[in-house]
């Protein structure tokens, strides 16, 4: 039996259907205790009228899917869901994007620019990578969130996502103490796929059923060896990587059963070979004649993207570098 958000009454019940929102395409499915704990925390924070809900977790764990589900649970069709990718905006543009700007304060701007927190009305603003906000904006947002919901200062619901909150010890990212306390008090930890046990098979079945329904064809099944390979994979890209892998395998299977060769992932056996110094499909080989460092770097970048299912955040994690460094290196080598 699998968890569903109980209609609009905010209760988590046990049913065969799997959705947190009235959306048949929702990827929020599972029955593991870690997953149910996340649902329970979201329900509690909504019931308490939290001024902000912070979704924490690794890349691909479903932060955006959770945010949309929270929005659709209480929104009317006219209420917008607006996303601000904080890490993609130059620091000097984050403030006018969120709070607006007076006429003439930006190049070519002749009229007052309303901020997204105003444009959202009674909808939802989702702040992705909220941890990158500079302290001045942390304080300004904190002052706004302290207003009573529905006050003239703030009508919308504010959701946020963070892959790294609180910042690790020794981090150079400045943190406004009261903002830190607010985020920690209203945080929901989304578990990585590797800690969700049998949820992996539930998600695979969900993705395959949806894939077949969208195309009007029977959903394929997986061979036992393919399921075993899925369990052996570390899933650095989490649920997003699993969905991409399963949908690609369904296309390759062409209506038949999905075999291990259709998955195109690195299995535990391949990783064991790599640890023994033998050749494995995702290893980078340096021949006795040598190889240019630039070529090795290019191969490492391509291999990390392949292992992460194309997810750049996960690929950066595999290489132990930050996302901006990865983007710079991909551009340098012309890797899309």
PDB file of C-alpha atoms in Angstrom, residues 58-321:
ATOM      1  CA  UNK A  58      19.998  16.169  -2.683  1.00  0.00           C
ATOM      2  CA  UNK A  59      19.468  17.012  -6.325  1.00  0.00           C
ATOM      3  CA  UNK A  60      16.680  14.934  -7.841  1.00  0.00           C
ATOM      4  CA  UNK A  61      14.944  14.020  -4.564  1.00  0.00           C
ATOM      5  CA  UNK A  62      11.750  15.827  -5.608  1.00  0.00           C
ATOM      6  CA  UNK A  63      11.935  19.314  -4.099  1.00  0.00           C
ATOM      7  CA  UNK A  64      10.184  20.965  -7.051  1.00  0.00           C
ATOM      8  CA  UNK A  65       7.584  18.175  -7.240  1.00  0.00           C
ATOM      9  CA  UNK A  66       6.850  18.577  -3.525  1.00  0.00           C
ATOM     10  CA  UNK A  67       6.590  22.356  -3.956  1.00  0.00           C
ATOM     11  CA  UNK A  68       4.091  22.061  -6.802  1.00  0.00           C
ATOM     12  CA  UNK A  69       2.088  19.537  -4.811  1.00  0.00           C
ATOM     13  CA  UNK A  70       1.870  21.870  -1.815  1.00  0.00           C
ATOM     14  CA  UNK A  71       0.791  24.689  -4.142  1.00  0.00           C
ATOM     15  CA  UNK A  72      -1.932  22.718  -5.933  1.00  0.00           C
ATOM     16  CA  UNK A  73      -3.269  21.345  -2.679  1.00  0.00           C
ATOM     17  CA  UNK A  74      -4.653  24.735  -1.689  1.00  0.00           C
ATOM     18  CA  UNK A  75      -4.547  26.913  -4.803  1.00  0.00           C
ATOM     19  CA  UNK A  76      -7.362  27.925  -7.104  1.00  0.00           C
ATOM     20  CA  UNK A  77      -6.832  27.585 -10.885  1.00  0.00           C
ATOM     21  CA  UNK A  78      -6.105  31.326 -11.112  1.00  0.00           C
ATOM     22  CA  UNK A  79      -3.302  31.271  -8.507  1.00  0.00           C
ATOM     23  CA  UNK A  80       0.151  31.206 -10.137  1.00  0.00           C
ATOM     24  CA  UNK A  81       3.132  29.062  -9.173  1.00  0.00           C
ATOM     25  CA  UNK A  82       6.244  31.206  -9.743  1.00  0.00           C
ATOM     26  CA  UNK A  83       9.819  29.928  -9.439  1.00  0.00           C
ATOM     27  CA  UNK A  84      12.955  31.972  -8.770  1.00  0.00           C
ATOM     28  CA  UNK A  85      16.215  30.139  -9.494  1.00  0.00           C
ATOM     29  CA  UNK A  86      18.306  32.094  -6.979  1.00  0.00           C
ATOM     30  CA  UNK A  87      21.605  30.470  -7.961  1.00  0.00           C
ATOM     31  CA  UNK A  88      21.162  31.460 -11.627  1.00  0.00           C
ATOM     32  CA  UNK A  89      20.591  35.157 -10.955  1.00  0.00           C
ATOM     33  CA  UNK A  90      23.448  37.643 -10.491  1.00  0.00           C
ATOM     34  CA  UNK A  91      23.424  38.863  -6.891  1.00  0.00           C
ATOM     35  CA  UNK A  92      22.505  42.409  -7.915  1.00  0.00           C
ATOM     36  CA  UNK A  93      19.385  41.172  -9.736  1.00  0.00           C
ATOM     37  CA  UNK A  94      17.952  38.948  -7.002  1.00  0.00           C
ATOM     38  CA  UNK A  95      16.546  41.869  -4.985  1.00  0.00           C
ATOM     39  CA  UNK A  96      14.607  43.542  -7.844  1.00  0.00           C
ATOM     40  CA  UNK A  97      13.425  40.109  -8.991  1.00  0.00           C
ATOM     41  CA  UNK A  98      11.960  39.324  -5.573  1.00  0.00           C
ATOM     42  CA  UNK A  99      10.933  42.700  -4.219  1.00  0.00           C
ATOM     43  CA  UNK A 100      10.626  44.893  -7.313  1.00  0.00           C
ATOM     44  CA  UNK A 101      12.423  48.112  -8.204  1.00  0.00           C
ATOM     45  CA  UNK A 102      11.444  51.780  -8.633  1.00  0.00           C
ATOM     46  CA  UNK A 103      11.340  53.362 -12.075  1.00  0.00           C
ATOM     47  CA  UNK A 104      14.766  54.166 -13.476  1.00  0.00           C
ATOM     48  CA  UNK A 105      16.695  51.951 -11.075  1.00  0.00           C
ATOM     49  CA  UNK A 106      17.509  49.367 -13.773  1.00  0.00           C
ATOM     50  CA  UNK A 107      18.884  49.974 -17.281  1.00  0.00           C
ATOM     51  CA  UNK A 108      16.083  50.742 -19.746  1.00  0.00           C
ATOM     52  CA  UNK A 109      13.410  50.671 -17.033  1.00  0.00           C
ATOM     53  CA  UNK A 110      10.966  53.574 -17.266  1.00  0.00           C
ATOM     54  CA  UNK A 111       8.260  52.241 -14.944  1.00  0.00           C
ATOM     55  CA  UNK A 112       8.188  50.621 -11.538  1.00  0.00           C
ATOM     56  CA  UNK A 113       9.064  46.928 -11.716  1.00  0.00           C
ATOM     57  CA  UNK A 114       6.874  44.743  -9.477  1.00  0.00           C
ATOM     58  CA  UNK A 115       8.624  41.881  -7.720  1.00  0.00           C
ATOM     59  CA  UNK A 116       7.633  38.244  -7.963  1.00  0.00           C
ATOM     60  CA  UNK A 117       6.437  38.240  -4.345  1.00  0.00           C
ATOM     61  CA  UNK A 118       3.893  40.860  -5.420  1.00  0.00           C
ATOM     62  CA  UNK A 119       3.053  39.345  -8.815  1.00  0.00           C
ATOM     63  CA  UNK A 120       2.243  35.980  -7.214  1.00  0.00           C
ATOM     64  CA  UNK A 121      -0.893  37.436  -5.612  1.00  0.00           C
ATOM     65  CA  UNK A 122      -2.378  34.624  -3.536  1.00  0.00           C
ATOM     66  CA  UNK A 123      -0.374  31.983  -5.375  1.00  0.00           C
ATOM     67  CA  UNK A 124       2.997  30.472  -4.514  1.00  0.00           C
ATOM     68  CA  UNK A 125       6.584  31.677  -4.885  1.00  0.00           C
ATOM     69  CA  UNK A 126       9.181  28.893  -4.943  1.00  0.00           C
ATOM     70  CA  UNK A 127      12.733  30.032  -4.127  1.00  0.00           C
ATOM     71  CA  UNK A 128      15.108  27.383  -5.460  1.00  0.00           C
ATOM     72  CA  UNK A 129      18.618  27.351  -3.943  1.00  0.00           C
ATOM     73  CA  UNK A 130      17.546  29.801  -1.232  1.00  0.00           C
ATOM     74  CA  UNK A 131      20.883  29.290   0.552  1.00  0.00           C
ATOM     75  CA  UNK A 132      22.649  31.626  -1.923  1.00  0.00           C
ATOM     76  CA  UNK A 133      20.707  34.726  -0.846  1.00  0.00           C
ATOM     77  CA  UNK A 134      23.094  37.363   0.551  1.00  0.00           C
ATOM     78  CA  UNK A 135      22.580  38.410   4.213  1.00  0.00           C
ATOM     79  CA  UNK A 136      20.877  41.709   3.310  1.00  0.00           C
ATOM     80  CA  UNK A 137      18.205  39.855   1.352  1.00  0.00           C
ATOM     81  CA  UNK A 138      17.944  37.178   4.035  1.00  0.00           C
ATOM     82  CA  UNK A 139      17.039  39.963   6.498  1.00  0.00           C
ATOM     83  CA  UNK A 140      14.581  41.612   4.114  1.00  0.00           C
ATOM     84  CA  UNK A 141      12.839  38.322   3.346  1.00  0.00           C
ATOM     85  CA  UNK A 142      12.777  37.488   7.043  1.00  0.00           C
ATOM     86  CA  UNK A 143      11.012  40.775   7.829  1.00  0.00           C
ATOM     87  CA  UNK A 144       8.434  40.032   5.136  1.00  0.00           C
ATOM     88  CA  UNK A 145       7.798  36.486   6.366  1.00  0.00           C
ATOM     89  CA  UNK A 146       7.232  37.736   9.893  1.00  0.00           C
ATOM     90  CA  UNK A 147       4.159  39.598   8.674  1.00  0.00           C
ATOM     91  CA  UNK A 148       0.869  37.832   9.223  1.00  0.00           C
ATOM     92  CA  UNK A 149      -0.206  35.826   6.130  1.00  0.00           C
ATOM     93  CA  UNK A 150      -2.637  37.880   4.056  1.00  0.00           C
ATOM     94  CA  UNK A 151      -1.278  41.193   5.335  1.00  0.00           C
ATOM     95  CA  UNK A 152      -0.694  44.017   2.833  1.00  0.00           C
ATOM     96  CA  UNK A 153       2.997  43.115   2.837  1.00  0.00           C
ATOM     97  CA  UNK A 154       2.609  39.486   1.706  1.00  0.00           C
ATOM     98  CA  UNK A 155      -0.315  37.549   0.235  1.00  0.00           C
ATOM     99  CA  UNK A 156       1.434  34.582  -1.355  1.00  0.00           C
ATOM    100  CA  UNK A 157       2.751  31.329   0.126  1.00  0.00           C
ATOM    101  CA  UNK A 158       6.550  31.096   0.126  1.00  0.00           C
ATOM    102  CA  UNK A 159       8.284  27.771  -0.445  1.00  0.00           C
ATOM    103  CA  UNK A 160      12.017  27.266  -0.719  1.00  0.00           C
ATOM    104  CA  UNK A 161      14.492  24.558  -1.644  1.00  0.00           C
ATOM    105  CA  UNK A 162      18.040  24.006  -0.474  1.00  0.00           C
ATOM    106  CA  UNK A 163      20.607  21.362  -1.259  1.00  0.00           C
ATOM    107  CA  UNK A 164      22.950  22.624   1.419  1.00  0.00           C
ATOM    108  CA  UNK A 165      21.307  24.064   4.534  1.00  0.00           C
ATOM    109  CA  UNK A 166      22.690  24.725   6.982  1.00  0.00           C
ATOM    110  CA  UNK A 167      25.957  25.499   5.178  1.00  0.00           C
ATOM    111  CA  UNK A 168      28.705  23.027   6.132  1.00  0.00           C
ATOM    112  CA  UNK A 169      31.158  23.943   8.852  1.00  0.00           C
ATOM    113  CA  UNK A 170      33.835  26.229   7.468  1.00  0.00           C
ATOM    114  CA  UNK A 171      31.631  27.436   4.616  1.00  0.00           C
ATOM    115  CA  UNK A 172      32.221  30.964   3.375  1.00  0.00           C
ATOM    116  CA  UNK A 173      28.502  31.556   2.772  1.00  0.00           C
ATOM    117  CA  UNK A 174      27.370  34.261   5.252  1.00  0.00           C
ATOM    118  CA  UNK A 175      24.225  33.405   7.188  1.00  0.00           C
ATOM    119  CA  UNK A 176      21.889  35.820   8.982  1.00  0.00           C
ATOM    120  CA  UNK A 177      21.255  34.046  12.351  1.00  0.00           C
ATOM    121  CA  UNK A 178      17.500  34.686  12.567  1.00  0.00           C
ATOM    122  CA  UNK A 179      17.053  33.604   8.950  1.00  0.00           C
ATOM    123  CA  UNK A 180      18.961  30.402   9.721  1.00  0.00           C
ATOM    124  CA  UNK A 181      16.683  29.713  12.697  1.00  0.00           C
ATOM    125  CA  UNK A 182      13.561  30.319  10.598  1.00  0.00           C
ATOM    126  CA  UNK A 183      14.653  27.935   7.855  1.00  0.00           C
ATOM    127  CA  UNK A 184      15.674  25.193  10.277  1.00  0.00           C
ATOM    128  CA  UNK A 185      12.353  25.493  12.129  1.00  0.00           C
ATOM    129  CA  UNK A 186      10.318  25.040   8.949  1.00  0.00           C
ATOM    130  CA  UNK A 187      12.489  22.492   7.101  1.00  0.00           C
ATOM    131  CA  UNK A 188      11.441  19.195   5.532  1.00  0.00           C
ATOM    132  CA  UNK A 189      14.172  16.651   4.818  1.00  0.00           C
ATOM    133  CA  UNK A 190      13.566  14.724   1.570  1.00  0.00           C
ATOM    134  CA  UNK A 191      15.362  11.365   1.659  1.00  0.00           C
ATOM    135  CA  UNK A 192      17.685  10.264  -1.160  1.00  0.00           C
ATOM    136  CA  UNK A 193      16.514   7.320  -3.227  1.00  0.00           C
ATOM    137  CA  UNK A 194      19.219   5.026  -1.798  1.00  0.00           C
ATOM    138  CA  UNK A 195      17.561   5.323   1.646  1.00  0.00           C
ATOM    139  CA  UNK A 196      14.025   4.580   0.461  1.00  0.00           C
ATOM    140  CA  UNK A 197      14.306   0.806   0.066  1.00  0.00           C
ATOM    141  CA  UNK A 198      11.474  -0.822  -1.848  1.00  0.00           C
ATOM    142  CA  UNK A 199      10.190   2.580  -2.972  1.00  0.00           C
ATOM    143  CA  UNK A 200      12.521   2.094  -5.931  1.00  0.00           C
ATOM    144  CA  UNK A 201      10.311  -0.687  -7.364  1.00  0.00           C
ATOM    145  CA  UNK A 202       7.161   1.305  -6.617  1.00  0.00           C
ATOM    146  CA  UNK A 203       8.584   4.283  -8.520  1.00  0.00           C
ATOM    147  CA  UNK A 204       9.687   2.091 -11.432  1.00  0.00           C
ATOM    148  CA  UNK A 205       6.177   0.650 -11.754  1.00  0.00           C
ATOM    149  CA  UNK A 206       4.703   4.155 -11.506  1.00  0.00           C
ATOM    150  CA  UNK A 207       6.974   5.551 -14.228  1.00  0.00           C
ATOM    151  CA  UNK A 208       6.349   2.586 -16.553  1.00  0.00           C
ATOM    152  CA  UNK A 209       2.565   2.710 -16.069  1.00  0.00           C
ATOM    153  CA  UNK A 210       2.555   6.430 -16.821  1.00  0.00           C
ATOM    154  CA  UNK A 211       4.836   5.958 -19.840  1.00  0.00           C
ATOM    155  CA  UNK A 212       2.459   3.361 -21.295  1.00  0.00           C
ATOM    156  CA  UNK A 213      -0.671   5.395 -20.523  1.00  0.00           C
ATOM    157  CA  UNK A 214       0.746   8.487 -22.240  1.00  0.00           C
ATOM    158  CA  UNK A 215       1.353   6.467 -25.416  1.00  0.00           C
ATOM    159  CA  UNK A 216      -1.705   4.261 -25.283  1.00  0.00           C
ATOM    160  CA  UNK A 217       0.377   1.075 -25.116  1.00  0.00           C
ATOM    161  CA  UNK A 218       0.794  -1.644 -22.475  1.00  0.00           C
ATOM    162  CA  UNK A 219       3.398  -0.734 -19.872  1.00  0.00           C
ATOM    163  CA  UNK A 220       6.508  -2.949 -20.125  1.00  0.00           C
ATOM    164  CA  UNK A 221       7.740  -5.095 -17.246  1.00  0.00           C
ATOM    165  CA  UNK A 222      11.306  -5.426 -15.984  1.00  0.00           C
ATOM    166  CA  UNK A 223      13.312  -8.641 -15.955  1.00  0.00           C
ATOM    167  CA  UNK A 224      14.461  -9.630 -12.437  1.00  0.00           C
ATOM    168  CA  UNK A 225      18.078  -8.994 -13.466  1.00  0.00           C
ATOM    169  CA  UNK A 226      17.143  -5.436 -14.477  1.00  0.00           C
ATOM    170  CA  UNK A 227      15.486  -4.804 -11.099  1.00  0.00           C
ATOM    171  CA  UNK A 228      18.587  -6.141  -9.357  1.00  0.00           C
ATOM    172  CA  UNK A 229      20.763  -3.776 -11.403  1.00  0.00           C
ATOM    173  CA  UNK A 230      18.540  -0.855 -10.443  1.00  0.00           C
ATOM    174  CA  UNK A 231      18.987  -1.690  -6.766  1.00  0.00           C
ATOM    175  CA  UNK A 232      22.764  -1.948  -7.262  1.00  0.00           C
ATOM    176  CA  UNK A 233      23.057   1.526  -8.792  1.00  0.00           C
ATOM    177  CA  UNK A 234      23.935   4.391  -6.367  1.00  0.00           C
ATOM    178  CA  UNK A 235      21.514   6.883  -8.002  1.00  0.00           C
ATOM    179  CA  UNK A 236      23.429  10.152  -7.533  1.00  0.00           C
ATOM    180  CA  UNK A 237      20.594  11.887  -9.410  1.00  0.00           C
ATOM    181  CA  UNK A 238      17.951  10.221  -7.209  1.00  0.00           C
ATOM    182  CA  UNK A 239      14.318   9.986  -8.387  1.00  0.00           C
ATOM    183  CA  UNK A 240      14.899  12.268 -11.380  1.00  0.00           C
ATOM    184  CA  UNK A 241      17.710  10.021 -12.629  1.00  0.00           C
ATOM    185  CA  UNK A 242      15.592   6.902 -12.033  1.00  0.00           C
ATOM    186  CA  UNK A 243      12.699   8.349 -14.041  1.00  0.00           C
ATOM    187  CA  UNK A 244      14.985   9.241 -16.963  1.00  0.00           C
ATOM    188  CA  UNK A 245      16.609   5.793 -16.864  1.00  0.00           C
ATOM    189  CA  UNK A 246      13.295   3.909 -16.764  1.00  0.00           C
ATOM    190  CA  UNK A 247      11.681   5.951 -19.549  1.00  0.00           C
ATOM    191  CA  UNK A 248      14.760   5.551 -21.761  1.00  0.00           C
ATOM    192  CA  UNK A 249      14.759   1.798 -21.095  1.00  0.00           C
ATOM    193  CA  UNK A 250      11.059   1.579 -22.019  1.00  0.00           C
ATOM    194  CA  UNK A 251      11.813   3.191 -25.385  1.00  0.00           C
ATOM    195  CA  UNK A 252      14.754   0.867 -26.022  1.00  0.00           C
ATOM    196  CA  UNK A 253      12.711  -2.214 -25.084  1.00  0.00           C
ATOM    197  CA  UNK A 254      10.280  -1.400 -27.931  1.00  0.00           C
ATOM    198  CA  UNK A 255       7.276  -2.960 -26.243  1.00  0.00           C
ATOM    199  CA  UNK A 256       9.126  -5.957 -24.824  1.00  0.00           C
ATOM    200  CA  UNK A 257      10.400  -6.660 -21.329  1.00  0.00           C
ATOM    201  CA  UNK A 258      13.115  -4.362 -20.030  1.00  0.00           C
ATOM    202  CA  UNK A 259      16.423  -6.192 -19.749  1.00  0.00           C
ATOM    203  CA  UNK A 260      19.583  -5.084 -17.994  1.00  0.00           C
ATOM    204  CA  UNK A 261      21.104  -3.895 -21.282  1.00  0.00           C
ATOM    205  CA  UNK A 262      18.260  -1.408 -21.761  1.00  0.00           C
ATOM    206  CA  UNK A 263      19.102   0.426 -18.527  1.00  0.00           C
ATOM    207  CA  UNK A 264      22.468   1.860 -19.560  1.00  0.00           C
ATOM    208  CA  UNK A 265      23.665   2.301 -15.976  1.00  0.00           C
ATOM    209  CA  UNK A 266      26.821   1.319 -14.135  1.00  0.00           C
ATOM    210  CA  UNK A 267      26.104  -1.763 -12.022  1.00  0.00           C
ATOM    211  CA  UNK A 268      27.701  -2.764  -8.759  1.00  0.00           C
ATOM    212  CA  UNK A 269      29.739  -5.399 -10.637  1.00  0.00           C
ATOM    213  CA  UNK A 270      31.252  -2.703 -12.850  1.00  0.00           C
ATOM    214  CA  UNK A 271      32.176  -0.628  -9.823  1.00  0.00           C
ATOM    215  CA  UNK A 272      33.819  -3.663  -8.224  1.00  0.00           C
ATOM    216  CA  UNK A 273      35.947  -4.165 -11.346  1.00  0.00           C
ATOM    217  CA  UNK A 274      36.944  -0.518 -11.220  1.00  0.00           C
ATOM    218  CA  UNK A 275      38.071  -0.957  -7.609  1.00  0.00           C
ATOM    219  CA  UNK A 276      40.274  -3.903  -8.669  1.00  0.00           C
ATOM    220  CA  UNK A 277      41.970  -1.849 -11.345  1.00  0.00           C
ATOM    221  CA  UNK A 278      40.297  -3.711 -14.226  1.00  0.00           C
ATOM    222  CA  UNK A 279      38.541  -2.020 -17.117  1.00  0.00           C
ATOM    223  CA  UNK A 280      34.895  -1.082 -16.652  1.00  0.00           C
ATOM    224  CA  UNK A 281      32.620   0.814 -19.092  1.00  0.00           C
ATOM    225  CA  UNK A 282      32.766   4.064 -17.154  1.00  0.00           C
ATOM    226  CA  UNK A 283      36.477   4.011 -16.316  1.00  0.00           C
ATOM    227  CA  UNK A 284      38.977   6.504 -17.699  1.00  0.00           C
ATOM    228  CA  UNK A 285      42.017   4.678 -19.051  1.00  0.00           C
ATOM    229  CA  UNK A 286      45.509   6.192 -19.270  1.00  0.00           C
ATOM    230  CA  UNK A 287      47.627   4.097 -21.666  1.00  0.00           C
ATOM    231  CA  UNK A 288      51.325   3.453 -21.167  1.00  0.00           C
ATOM    232  CA  UNK A 289      52.031   5.999 -23.919  1.00  0.00           C
ATOM    233  CA  UNK A 290      50.259   8.676 -21.884  1.00  0.00           C
ATOM    234  CA  UNK A 291      47.259  10.919 -22.488  1.00  0.00           C
ATOM    235  CA  UNK A 292      46.855  14.736 -22.397  1.00  0.00           C
ATOM    236  CA  UNK A 293      45.355  16.055 -19.156  1.00  0.00           C
ATOM    237  CA  UNK A 294      42.806  18.048 -21.152  1.00  0.00           C
ATOM    238  CA  UNK A 295      41.497  14.831 -22.725  1.00  0.00           C
ATOM    239  CA  UNK A 296      41.300  13.141 -19.322  1.00  0.00           C
ATOM    240  CA  UNK A 297      39.298  16.081 -17.975  1.00  0.00           C
ATOM    241  CA  UNK A 298      36.922  15.921 -20.929  1.00  0.00           C
ATOM    242  CA  UNK A 299      36.378  12.181 -20.413  1.00  0.00           C
ATOM    243  CA  UNK A 300      35.777  12.716 -16.686  1.00  0.00           C
ATOM    244  CA  UNK A 301      33.177  15.385 -17.418  1.00  0.00           C
ATOM    245  CA  UNK A 302      31.389  13.194 -19.962  1.00  0.00           C
ATOM    246  CA  UNK A 303      31.490  10.146 -17.668  1.00  0.00           C
ATOM    247  CA  UNK A 304      30.089  12.071 -14.709  1.00  0.00           C
ATOM    248  CA  UNK A 305      27.209  13.400 -16.818  1.00  0.00           C
ATOM    249  CA  UNK A 306      26.476   9.888 -18.040  1.00  0.00           C
ATOM    250  CA  UNK A 307      26.470   8.411 -14.540  1.00  0.00           C
ATOM    251  CA  UNK A 308      24.240  11.241 -13.318  1.00  0.00           C
ATOM    252  CA  UNK A 309      21.733  10.766 -16.117  1.00  0.00           C
ATOM    253  CA  UNK A 310      22.524  14.212 -17.523  1.00  0.00           C
ATOM    254  CA  UNK A 311      21.815  15.977 -14.222  1.00  0.00           C
ATOM    255  CA  UNK A 312      24.497  18.632 -13.771  1.00  0.00           C
ATOM    256  CA  UNK A 313      24.074  19.046 -10.024  1.00  0.00           C
ATOM    257  CA  UNK A 314      24.594  15.304  -9.520  1.00  0.00           C
ATOM    258  CA  UNK A 315      27.529  15.282 -11.948  1.00  0.00           C
ATOM    259  CA  UNK A 316      29.185  18.110 -10.008  1.00  0.00           C
ATOM    260  CA  UNK A 317      28.711  16.076  -6.826  1.00  0.00           C
ATOM    261  CA  UNK A 318      30.433  13.059  -8.395  1.00  0.00           C
ATOM    262  CA  UNK A 319      33.422  15.209  -9.313  1.00  0.00           C
ATOM    263  CA  UNK A 320      33.470  16.932  -5.893  1.00  0.00           C
ATOM    264  CA  UNK A 321      33.202  20.393  -7.453  1.00  0.00           C
TER     265      UNK A 321
END
